Amino acid sequence: MTVLLNGQVIGEGGELRTAAIRLRDGRIAAIADQLEAMPGEEVIDAAGRLVIPGLIDLHIHLREPGFEEKETIATGTRAAARGGYTTVACMPNTSPVTDSPEVVERILASNRESGSGVRLLPIAAITRGLSGDRLTDMAGLKEAGAFAVSDDGVGVQSPRMMKAAMREAARLELPLVAHCEEEDLLIPGACVHTGEFAEKHGLPGIPPEAESIHVGRDILLAEDTGVHYHVCHVSAESSVRLIREAKEWGQRVTAEVSPHHLLLCDTDIPGPDPAFKMNPPLRSKRDRAALLAALKDGTIDFIATDHAPHTAEEKKRPITEAPFGIVGLETAFPLLYTHLVLTGELTLAQLVDKMTRIPADRFGLPWGELKEGAQADIAVIDLEAERTIDPETFYSKGKNTPFAGWKVKGWPMMTLVDGRVIWREDGI
Ligand SMILES: NC(=O)N[C@@H](CC(=O)O)C(=O)O
Ligand SMILES: [Zn+2]
């Protein structure tokens, strides 16, 4: 048994209050203003710290199997635990692609063997080899433990294939998680948003409608299938408009946004630096404002990092050739706390909700809340701790972040899953 004493929890009305939390048999046995430590009980002093449900990230890349030089399940889940995450969902663009029950089982086994303690939810491919032309055996994948299906990394180009995928995913009650990108609208070497920055540097651009045309198409395709259709990493105002309308219409559509799209736009890119290259790209000020408004009003449901590690060598290539993607697990909470909560854009309660309860609720997961009887998945955060982001200190093998050198507050100090400490800051 463990008891966390004197922590700050977020109350019903969003206010902070001091509380003690008793953990027993992997669950939250009691939450009260005060509790007495019992003989033999492990005591964690959380005085002055924020105690919240463990963070949930439903879009990350762990690169195993196949690209272990970029990240492994062991290093990526360790980075997750350090970031305050207790549950993460990993995308299938591995090698081999996560398109067979064997790969799903291998990912789950690797996480068990790593002893990370992080709950790992494998997302399986929609099409074999992410080729876009043949559906996977979704029933077999689900049976093996797949939590959703996605071809993330590429868009499903054929509407006919997407419709078939939606029907099958609906039948099996598997969420369909879409990377929205119409390749017919891309030119070779396209690497940044079609806008001010691309023009200034003479770089080929990725237009926002390459994303939103798929969002609109998919909403229409999903309409009579009953599928849970989820849009990955929304970046464009036009996508937001379509999602908003579909929700008003009563469709089962959800969406995520990543921290970098909330905090940066193309005009913040200092130069042609691959640390600022990700897919979808950083867009205009207007797009960024639309994303923030959509997150506030619930059109965009929650935040997911799209943690996408790559090697330093790969990210040293010219911007047109370097791979897309940046890491995010170890910096998401402090970045968002500092730049959205301390600036008054979101309340602390809203931010936490969009990183815990809401993703769990939308995907029917049993975690994400601090309440009696719930699984004891917890993050302990020091809202006052201020540090400068230094990629060299990351547990992740990926050091590719556009936020190096940013000084931010609100660092995770301890992470528990099932009432067990899976990571704690040295000296805590
Ligand atoms: N987001 C990225 O820029 N890259 C991702 C793929 C993806 O999520 O689309 C990757 O796998 O590297
Ligand atoms: Zn993607």
Short mmCIF file of C-alpha atoms and ligand atoms in Angstrom, two decimals:
data_model
loop_
_atom_site.label_atom_id
_atom_site.label_comp_id
_atom_site.label_asym_id
_atom_site.label_seq_id
_atom_site.Cartn_x
_atom_site.Cartn_y
_atom_site.Cartn_z
CA MET A 1 0.00 0.00 0.00
CA THR A 2 1.09 3.52 -0.77
CA VAL A 3 -0.24 6.88 0.33
CA LEU A 4 0.42 10.19 -1.43
CA LEU A 5 0.18 12.99 1.10
CA ASN A 6 -0.38 16.73 0.72
CA GLY A 7 -0.62 16.83 -3.07
CA GLN A 8 -2.67 19.37 -5.00
CA VAL A 9 -5.54 17.84 -6.94
CA ILE A 10 -7.91 19.53 -9.37
CA GLY A 11 -11.37 19.82 -7.81
CA GLU A 12 -14.77 19.60 -9.49
CA GLY A 13 -14.84 23.29 -10.29
CA GLY A 14 -11.26 23.29 -11.55
CA GLU A 15 -9.84 24.70 -8.31
CA LEU A 16 -6.75 23.22 -6.69
CA ARG A 17 -7.16 21.62 -3.30
CA THR A 18 -4.90 19.67 -0.99
CA ALA A 19 -5.66 15.98 -0.85
CA ALA A 20 -4.27 12.64 0.25
CA ILE A 21 -4.63 9.57 -1.96
CA ARG A 22 -4.38 5.97 -0.80
CA LEU A 23 -3.41 3.33 -3.36
CA ARG A 24 -4.19 -0.30 -2.77
CA ASP A 25 -4.09 -3.35 -5.08
CA GLY A 26 -3.35 -1.14 -8.06
CA ARG A 27 -6.36 1.08 -7.49
CA ILE A 28 -7.22 4.35 -5.81
CA ALA A 29 -8.71 3.20 -2.52
CA ALA A 30 -9.43 6.64 -1.06
CA ILE A 31 -9.12 10.35 -1.77
CA ALA A 32 -9.63 12.65 1.20
CA ASP A 33 -8.56 16.04 2.49
CA GLN A 34 -6.27 14.22 4.91
CA LEU A 35 -5.27 10.64 5.57
CA GLU A 36 -3.04 9.14 8.25
CA ALA A 37 -0.25 6.93 6.95
CA MET A 38 -0.79 3.38 8.19
CA PRO A 39 1.99 1.24 9.62
CA GLY A 40 4.03 -0.34 6.85
CA GLU A 41 2.57 1.91 4.20
CA GLU A 42 4.89 3.58 1.71
CA VAL A 43 4.51 7.35 2.02
CA ILE A 44 5.06 9.69 -0.92
CA ASP A 45 5.23 13.32 0.09
CA ALA A 46 3.60 15.26 -2.73
CA ALA A 47 3.56 18.59 -0.87
CA GLY A 48 3.49 21.50 -3.29
CA ARG A 49 3.04 19.20 -6.26
CA LEU A 50 0.17 18.69 -8.64
CA VAL A 51 -1.27 15.16 -8.66
CA ILE A 52 -3.22 14.28 -11.82
CA PRO A 53 -4.29 11.19 -13.72
CA GLY A 54 -1.44 9.71 -15.76
CA LEU A 55 -1.25 11.36 -19.17
CA ILE A 56 -2.54 9.47 -22.20
CA ASP A 57 -1.00 9.86 -25.66
CA LEU A 58 -2.85 8.07 -28.44
CA HIS A 59 -0.40 8.93 -31.22
CA ILE A 60 3.28 8.07 -30.91
CA HIS A 61 5.90 6.25 -32.98
CA LEU A 62 8.12 3.73 -31.20
CA ARG A 63 9.97 2.45 -34.30
CA GLU A 64 10.20 -1.15 -33.08
CA PRO A 65 10.41 -3.48 -34.89
CA GLY A 66 12.73 -2.35 -37.64
CA PHE A 67 14.02 1.13 -36.89
CA GLU A 68 15.66 0.58 -33.51
CA GLU A 69 18.33 3.16 -34.33
CA LYS A 70 15.60 5.82 -34.06
CA GLU A 71 13.82 4.46 -30.95
CA THR A 72 12.98 1.20 -29.22
CA ILE A 73 9.99 0.25 -27.16
CA ALA A 74 12.25 0.39 -24.09
CA THR A 75 13.60 3.90 -24.79
CA GLY A 76 10.30 5.32 -26.03
CA THR A 77 8.22 4.07 -23.11
CA ARG A 78 10.85 5.33 -20.70
CA ALA A 79 10.58 8.73 -22.35
CA ALA A 80 6.80 8.44 -21.98
CA ALA A 81 7.02 7.65 -18.26
CA ARG A 82 9.32 10.60 -17.74
CA GLY A 83 6.86 12.83 -19.56
CA GLY A 84 4.09 11.81 -17.12
CA TYR A 85 2.47 9.39 -19.57
CA THR A 86 0.99 6.13 -18.31
CA THR A 87 -0.76 5.02 -21.52
CA VAL A 88 0.48 5.43 -25.09
CA ALA A 89 -0.68 4.11 -28.45
CA CYS A 90 1.99 3.33 -31.04
CA MET A 91 1.58 3.66 -34.78
CA PRO A 92 2.13 0.77 -37.22
CA ASN A 93 4.72 2.29 -39.59
CA THR A 94 7.36 -0.11 -38.35
CA SER A 95 9.33 -2.73 -40.33
CA PRO A 96 7.70 -5.11 -40.75
CA VAL A 97 4.58 -2.99 -40.66
CA THR A 98 2.21 -3.82 -37.79
CA ASP A 99 -0.15 -5.56 -40.18
CA SER A 100 -0.11 -9.09 -38.76
CA PRO A 101 -1.07 -10.55 -35.38
CA GLU A 102 2.57 -11.62 -34.93
CA VAL A 103 3.85 -8.05 -34.99
CA VAL A 104 1.13 -6.90 -32.57
CA GLU A 105 2.09 -9.71 -30.21
CA ARG A 106 5.77 -8.92 -30.61
CA ILE A 107 5.20 -5.26 -29.67
CA LEU A 108 3.23 -6.22 -26.57
CA ALA A 109 5.86 -8.79 -25.57
CA SER A 110 8.67 -6.29 -26.06
CA ASN A 111 6.93 -3.81 -23.78
CA ARG A 112 6.44 -6.49 -21.13
CA GLU A 113 10.09 -7.50 -21.38
CA SER A 114 11.24 -3.89 -21.16
CA GLY A 115 9.52 -3.68 -17.77
CA SER A 116 8.52 -0.11 -18.63
CA GLY A 117 5.24 -0.37 -16.73
CA VAL A 118 3.66 1.94 -19.34
CA ARG A 119 0.41 0.69 -20.86
CA LEU A 120 1.11 0.24 -24.56
CA LEU A 121 -1.73 0.05 -27.08
CA PRO A 122 -0.59 -1.09 -30.52
CA ILE A 123 -2.38 0.47 -33.47
CA ALA A 124 -2.42 -1.90 -36.46
CA ALA A 125 -2.37 -1.02 -40.13
CA ILE A 126 -5.49 -0.50 -42.26
CA THR A 127 -3.80 -1.86 -45.38
CA ARG A 128 -1.09 -4.49 -45.75
CA GLY A 129 2.36 -2.95 -45.71
CA LEU A 130 0.65 0.49 -45.63
CA SER A 131 0.41 -0.05 -49.39
CA GLY A 132 -3.12 1.29 -49.63
CA ASP A 133 -4.33 -1.55 -51.82
CA ARG A 134 -5.24 -4.52 -49.64
CA LEU A 135 -7.01 -4.53 -46.28
CA THR A 136 -5.38 -6.19 -43.30
CA ASP A 137 -7.05 -8.98 -41.36
CA MET A 138 -8.57 -6.59 -38.83
CA ALA A 139 -10.33 -9.35 -36.91
CA GLY A 140 -7.05 -11.22 -36.39
CA LEU A 141 -5.28 -7.98 -35.44
CA LYS A 142 -7.93 -7.13 -32.89
CA GLU A 143 -7.75 -10.62 -31.46
CA ALA A 144 -3.97 -10.20 -31.05
CA GLY A 145 -4.47 -6.97 -29.10
CA ALA A 146 -4.65 -4.13 -31.65
CA PHE A 147 -6.51 -1.18 -30.23
CA ALA A 148 -7.35 0.71 -33.44
CA VAL A 149 -6.35 0.74 -37.10
CA SER A 150 -4.42 3.41 -38.99
CA ASP A 151 -2.08 3.79 -41.97
CA ASP A 152 -0.41 6.71 -40.19
CA GLY A 153 2.53 8.09 -42.09
CA VAL A 154 0.56 7.89 -45.31
CA GLY A 155 -3.01 8.65 -46.27
CA VAL A 156 -5.29 5.95 -47.65
CA GLN A 157 -5.52 7.29 -51.21
CA SER A 158 -8.42 5.26 -52.56
CA PRO A 159 -11.89 6.29 -51.34
CA ARG A 160 -13.12 2.80 -52.21
CA MET A 161 -10.46 1.23 -49.96
CA MET A 162 -11.25 3.70 -47.17
CA LYS A 163 -14.95 2.91 -47.35
CA ALA A 164 -14.25 -0.83 -47.15
CA ALA A 165 -11.91 -0.23 -44.21
CA MET A 166 -14.54 1.81 -42.40
CA ARG A 167 -17.16 -0.92 -42.84
CA GLU A 168 -14.82 -3.56 -41.47
CA ALA A 169 -13.58 -1.38 -38.59
CA ALA A 170 -17.18 -0.56 -37.67
CA ARG A 171 -18.16 -4.23 -37.70
CA LEU A 172 -15.28 -5.04 -35.36
CA GLU A 173 -15.71 -1.90 -33.24
CA LEU A 174 -12.16 -0.81 -33.98
CA PRO A 175 -11.61 2.96 -34.16
CA LEU A 176 -10.30 4.07 -37.55
CA VAL A 177 -7.53 6.61 -37.02
CA ALA A 178 -6.77 8.59 -40.15
CA HIS A 179 -3.62 10.29 -41.34
CA CYS A 180 -5.25 12.66 -43.83
CA GLU A 181 -3.11 13.42 -46.84
CA GLU A 182 -4.02 13.53 -50.52
CA GLU A 183 -0.88 12.69 -52.45
CA ASP A 184 -2.24 14.04 -55.71
CA LEU A 185 -1.83 17.52 -54.23
CA LEU A 186 1.83 17.09 -53.26
CA ILE A 187 4.90 17.96 -55.27
CA PRO A 188 8.27 16.19 -54.87
CA GLY A 189 10.34 17.56 -51.99
CA ALA A 190 7.35 19.31 -50.38
CA CYS A 191 8.47 19.86 -46.82
CA VAL A 192 6.81 22.89 -45.24
CA HIS A 193 3.43 24.64 -45.34
CA THR A 194 2.56 26.43 -48.58
CA GLY A 195 2.91 29.93 -47.20
CA GLU A 196 5.19 32.73 -46.12
CA PHE A 197 8.15 30.61 -45.04
CA ALA A 198 8.07 28.36 -48.13
CA GLU A 199 7.97 31.39 -50.38
CA LYS A 200 10.80 33.18 -48.62
CA HIS A 201 13.09 30.15 -48.87
CA GLY A 202 11.93 28.91 -52.26
CA LEU A 203 10.82 25.57 -50.77
CA PRO A 204 8.10 23.33 -52.19
CA GLY A 205 4.99 23.55 -50.02
CA ILE A 206 2.33 21.22 -48.61
CA PRO A 207 -1.06 22.89 -49.07
CA PRO A 208 -3.61 22.71 -46.23
CA GLU A 209 -6.21 21.23 -48.55
CA ALA A 210 -4.00 18.13 -48.98
CA GLU A 211 -5.18 17.38 -45.42
CA SER A 212 -8.70 18.76 -45.39
CA ILE A 213 -9.77 17.13 -48.66
CA HIS A 214 -9.27 13.76 -46.95
CA VAL A 215 -11.04 14.94 -43.79
CA GLY A 216 -14.06 15.98 -45.87
CA ARG A 217 -13.95 12.85 -48.01
CA ASP A 218 -13.71 10.57 -44.99
CA ILE A 219 -16.54 12.28 -43.13
CA LEU A 220 -18.76 11.63 -46.14
CA LEU A 221 -17.53 8.05 -46.44
CA ALA A 222 -18.02 7.37 -42.73
CA GLU A 223 -21.56 8.71 -42.63
CA ASP A 224 -23.58 5.52 -42.92
CA THR A 225 -20.96 3.07 -41.63
CA GLY A 226 -21.23 3.82 -37.91
CA VAL A 227 -17.44 3.75 -37.62
CA HIS A 228 -15.61 5.74 -34.98
CA TYR A 229 -13.60 7.96 -37.31
CA HIS A 230 -10.68 9.80 -35.70
CA VAL A 231 -8.58 12.48 -37.40
CA CYS A 232 -4.87 12.51 -36.54
CA HIS A 233 -2.78 15.65 -35.99
CA VAL A 234 -5.21 18.26 -37.38
CA SER A 235 -3.24 21.23 -38.71
CA ALA A 236 -5.54 23.22 -41.01
CA GLU A 237 -8.41 25.60 -40.38
CA SER A 238 -10.32 24.00 -43.26
CA SER A 239 -10.14 20.61 -41.51
CA VAL A 240 -11.45 22.17 -38.30
CA ARG A 241 -14.45 23.58 -40.17
CA LEU A 242 -15.33 20.18 -41.61
CA ILE A 243 -14.94 18.37 -38.28
CA ARG A 244 -17.07 20.99 -36.55
CA GLU A 245 -19.84 20.56 -39.08
CA ALA A 246 -19.71 16.76 -38.89
CA LYS A 247 -20.01 16.91 -35.11
CA GLU A 248 -22.96 19.29 -35.31
CA TRP A 249 -24.48 16.83 -37.74
CA GLY A 250 -24.15 14.17 -35.06
CA GLN A 251 -21.45 12.08 -36.66
CA ARG A 252 -19.09 9.90 -34.63
CA VAL A 253 -15.97 11.92 -35.42
CA THR A 254 -13.14 12.76 -33.04
CA ALA A 255 -9.89 14.63 -33.57
CA GLU A 256 -6.51 15.31 -32.02
CA VAL A 257 -4.00 18.13 -32.24
CA SER A 258 -0.32 18.05 -31.39
CA PRO A 259 1.53 20.46 -29.08
CA HIS A 260 3.69 21.86 -31.88
CA HIS A 261 0.71 22.84 -34.03
CA LEU A 262 -0.77 24.62 -31.02
CA LEU A 263 2.41 26.51 -30.20
CA LEU A 264 4.14 27.25 -33.51
CA CYS A 265 3.36 28.45 -37.01
CA ASP A 266 5.40 28.57 -40.21
CA THR A 267 6.62 32.10 -39.58
CA ASP A 268 8.25 30.89 -36.33
CA ILE A 269 10.64 28.67 -38.29
CA PRO A 270 14.03 30.35 -38.06
CA GLY A 271 15.47 28.85 -41.26
CA PRO A 272 15.43 25.66 -43.35
CA ASP A 273 16.07 23.46 -40.30
CA PRO A 274 14.76 19.85 -40.29
CA ALA A 275 14.04 20.19 -36.54
CA PHE A 276 10.98 22.14 -37.72
CA LYS A 277 9.99 19.57 -40.35
CA MET A 278 7.04 17.39 -39.53
CA ASN A 279 3.95 16.11 -41.27
CA PRO A 280 1.56 17.85 -41.33
CA PRO A 281 3.72 20.98 -41.33
CA LEU A 282 3.53 24.03 -39.07
CA ARG A 283 0.91 26.19 -40.75
CA SER A 284 -0.16 29.83 -40.74
CA LYS A 285 -1.04 32.01 -37.76
CA ARG A 286 -4.64 31.76 -38.79
CA ASP A 287 -4.56 27.95 -38.80
CA ARG A 288 -2.91 27.92 -35.40
CA ALA A 289 -5.58 30.22 -33.98
CA ALA A 290 -8.30 27.96 -35.43
CA LEU A 291 -6.72 24.90 -33.80
CA LEU A 292 -6.62 26.56 -30.41
CA ALA A 293 -10.22 27.74 -30.71
CA ALA A 294 -11.26 24.23 -31.78
CA LEU A 295 -9.46 22.64 -28.85
CA LYS A 296 -11.18 25.07 -26.48
CA ASP A 297 -14.67 24.48 -27.84
CA GLY A 298 -14.26 20.70 -28.09
CA THR A 299 -14.26 20.44 -31.91
CA ILE A 300 -10.79 19.00 -31.45
CA ASP A 301 -11.16 16.53 -28.61
CA PHE A 302 -7.69 16.06 -27.21
CA ILE A 303 -3.93 16.45 -27.49
CA ALA A 304 -1.55 13.78 -28.85
CA THR A 305 2.17 14.37 -29.34
CA ASP A 306 2.84 12.46 -32.59
CA HIS A 307 6.23 11.67 -31.00
CA ALA A 308 8.28 10.80 -34.11
CA PRO A 309 11.95 10.14 -33.34
CA HIS A 310 14.61 10.12 -36.06
CA THR A 311 18.41 9.87 -35.89
CA ALA A 312 20.67 12.92 -35.79
CA GLU A 313 22.20 11.84 -39.13
CA GLU A 314 18.81 11.75 -40.83
CA LYS A 315 17.90 15.15 -39.43
CA LYS A 316 21.20 16.62 -40.69
CA ARG A 317 20.13 16.18 -44.29
CA PRO A 318 18.82 19.17 -46.26
CA ILE A 319 15.26 20.05 -45.26
CA THR A 320 13.81 18.71 -48.52
CA GLU A 321 15.34 15.26 -47.85
CA ALA A 322 15.29 14.85 -44.05
CA PRO A 323 12.44 12.70 -42.68
CA PHE A 324 9.30 14.30 -41.27
CA GLY A 325 8.75 14.19 -37.53
CA ILE A 326 9.75 15.56 -34.13
CA VAL A 327 9.81 14.05 -30.64
CA GLY A 328 7.30 15.15 -28.03
CA LEU A 329 6.80 12.85 -25.07
CA GLU A 330 9.26 14.45 -22.67
CA THR A 331 8.27 18.06 -23.26
CA ALA A 332 4.52 18.10 -23.97
CA PHE A 333 3.20 18.89 -20.53
CA PRO A 334 5.63 21.68 -19.54
CA LEU A 335 5.38 23.30 -22.98
CA LEU A 336 1.59 23.33 -22.93
CA TYR A 337 1.36 24.34 -19.27
CA THR A 338 3.74 27.25 -19.82
CA HIS A 339 2.42 28.45 -23.15
CA LEU A 340 -1.30 27.74 -22.88
CA VAL A 341 -2.12 27.70 -19.16
CA LEU A 342 0.23 30.37 -17.81
CA THR A 343 -0.77 32.60 -20.73
CA GLY A 344 -4.47 32.18 -19.91
CA GLU A 345 -5.49 30.37 -23.11
CA LEU A 346 -6.63 27.24 -21.24
CA THR A 347 -7.23 26.53 -17.58
CA LEU A 348 -5.07 23.90 -15.92
CA ALA A 349 -8.16 21.72 -15.56
CA GLN A 350 -8.89 21.97 -19.29
CA LEU A 351 -5.32 21.11 -20.27
CA VAL A 352 -5.22 18.08 -17.98
CA ASP A 353 -8.63 16.90 -19.17
CA LYS A 354 -7.51 17.06 -22.81
CA MET A 355 -4.46 14.94 -22.00
CA THR A 356 -6.18 12.36 -19.76
CA ARG A 357 -9.93 11.91 -19.35
CA ILE A 358 -11.01 13.01 -22.82
CA PRO A 359 -8.76 10.72 -24.91
CA ALA A 360 -9.73 7.83 -22.61
CA ASP A 361 -13.41 8.66 -22.89
CA ARG A 362 -13.42 9.02 -26.68
CA PHE A 363 -11.71 5.66 -27.15
CA GLY A 364 -13.57 3.87 -24.36
CA LEU A 365 -10.47 3.33 -22.23
CA PRO A 366 -10.92 2.76 -18.50
CA TRP A 367 -8.21 5.24 -17.38
CA GLY A 368 -7.75 9.00 -17.20
CA GLU A 369 -9.52 9.93 -13.97
CA LEU A 370 -8.47 10.35 -10.36
CA LYS A 371 -11.34 8.86 -8.43
CA GLU A 372 -11.93 6.18 -5.87
CA GLY A 373 -12.01 2.75 -7.47
CA ALA A 374 -10.07 3.86 -10.57
CA GLN A 375 -6.82 2.24 -11.60
CA ALA A 376 -3.99 4.09 -9.86
CA ASP A 377 -2.32 5.65 -12.93
CA ILE A 378 -0.93 8.95 -11.70
CA ALA A 379 1.46 11.75 -12.68
CA VAL A 380 3.01 14.02 -10.07
CA ILE A 381 4.06 17.38 -11.49
CA ASP A 382 6.04 20.29 -10.11
CA LEU A 383 4.34 23.35 -11.57
CA GLU A 384 7.05 25.63 -10.22
CA ALA A 385 10.03 23.68 -11.55
CA GLU A 386 11.51 25.63 -14.44
CA ARG A 387 14.03 24.13 -16.86
CA THR A 388 15.49 24.76 -20.26
CA ILE A 389 14.72 22.03 -22.79
CA ASP A 390 17.94 20.21 -23.63
CA PRO A 391 17.50 17.36 -26.12
CA GLU A 392 20.80 15.80 -25.02
CA THR A 393 19.14 14.90 -21.70
CA PHE A 394 16.17 13.08 -23.32
CA TYR A 395 15.63 9.39 -22.60
CA SER A 396 14.27 9.13 -26.13
CA LYS A 397 16.84 8.27 -28.77
CA GLY A 398 15.29 11.06 -30.82
CA LYS A 399 16.76 14.48 -30.10
CA ASN A 400 14.82 16.13 -32.93
CA THR A 401 12.78 18.94 -31.41
CA PRO A 402 12.11 22.52 -32.44
CA PHE A 403 11.83 23.45 -28.75
CA ALA A 404 15.50 23.12 -27.74
CA GLY A 405 16.46 26.05 -25.54
CA TRP A 406 12.88 26.91 -24.50
CA LYS A 407 12.63 27.61 -20.79
CA VAL A 408 9.42 26.07 -19.45
CA LYS A 409 7.68 25.27 -16.18
CA GLY A 410 5.63 22.31 -14.99
CA TRP A 411 7.90 19.28 -15.11
CA PRO A 412 6.74 15.75 -14.22
CA MET A 413 8.47 14.40 -11.13
CA MET A 414 6.95 10.95 -10.69
CA THR A 415 4.77 8.55 -12.67
CA LEU A 416 2.79 5.62 -11.28
CA VAL A 417 0.92 2.85 -13.08
CA ASP A 418 -1.31 0.47 -11.13
CA GLY A 419 -0.10 2.19 -7.97
CA ARG A 420 3.52 1.35 -8.69
CA VAL A 421 6.18 4.02 -9.27
CA ILE A 422 7.47 3.45 -12.83
CA TRP A 423 9.62 6.56 -12.95
CA ARG A 424 10.75 9.20 -10.51
CA GLU A 425 13.04 12.16 -10.86
CA ASP A 426 16.39 11.58 -9.16
CA GLY A 427 16.36 12.76 -5.58
CA ILE A 428 12.57 12.68 -5.20
N1 LIG B 1 4.43 13.05 -38.15
C1 LIG B 1 5.55 12.92 -38.79
O1 LIG B 1 6.10 13.93 -39.22
N2 LIG B 1 6.13 11.74 -39.00
C2 LIG B 1 5.63 10.46 -38.62
C3 LIG B 1 4.52 9.98 -39.48
C4 LIG B 1 3.18 10.64 -39.25
O2 LIG B 1 2.68 10.71 -38.11
O3 LIG B 1 2.58 11.06 -40.20
C5 LIG B 1 6.77 9.48 -38.60
O4 LIG B 1 6.54 8.28 -38.55
O5 LIG B 1 7.94 9.92 -38.58
ZN ZN B 2 0.55 11.00 -39.38
#
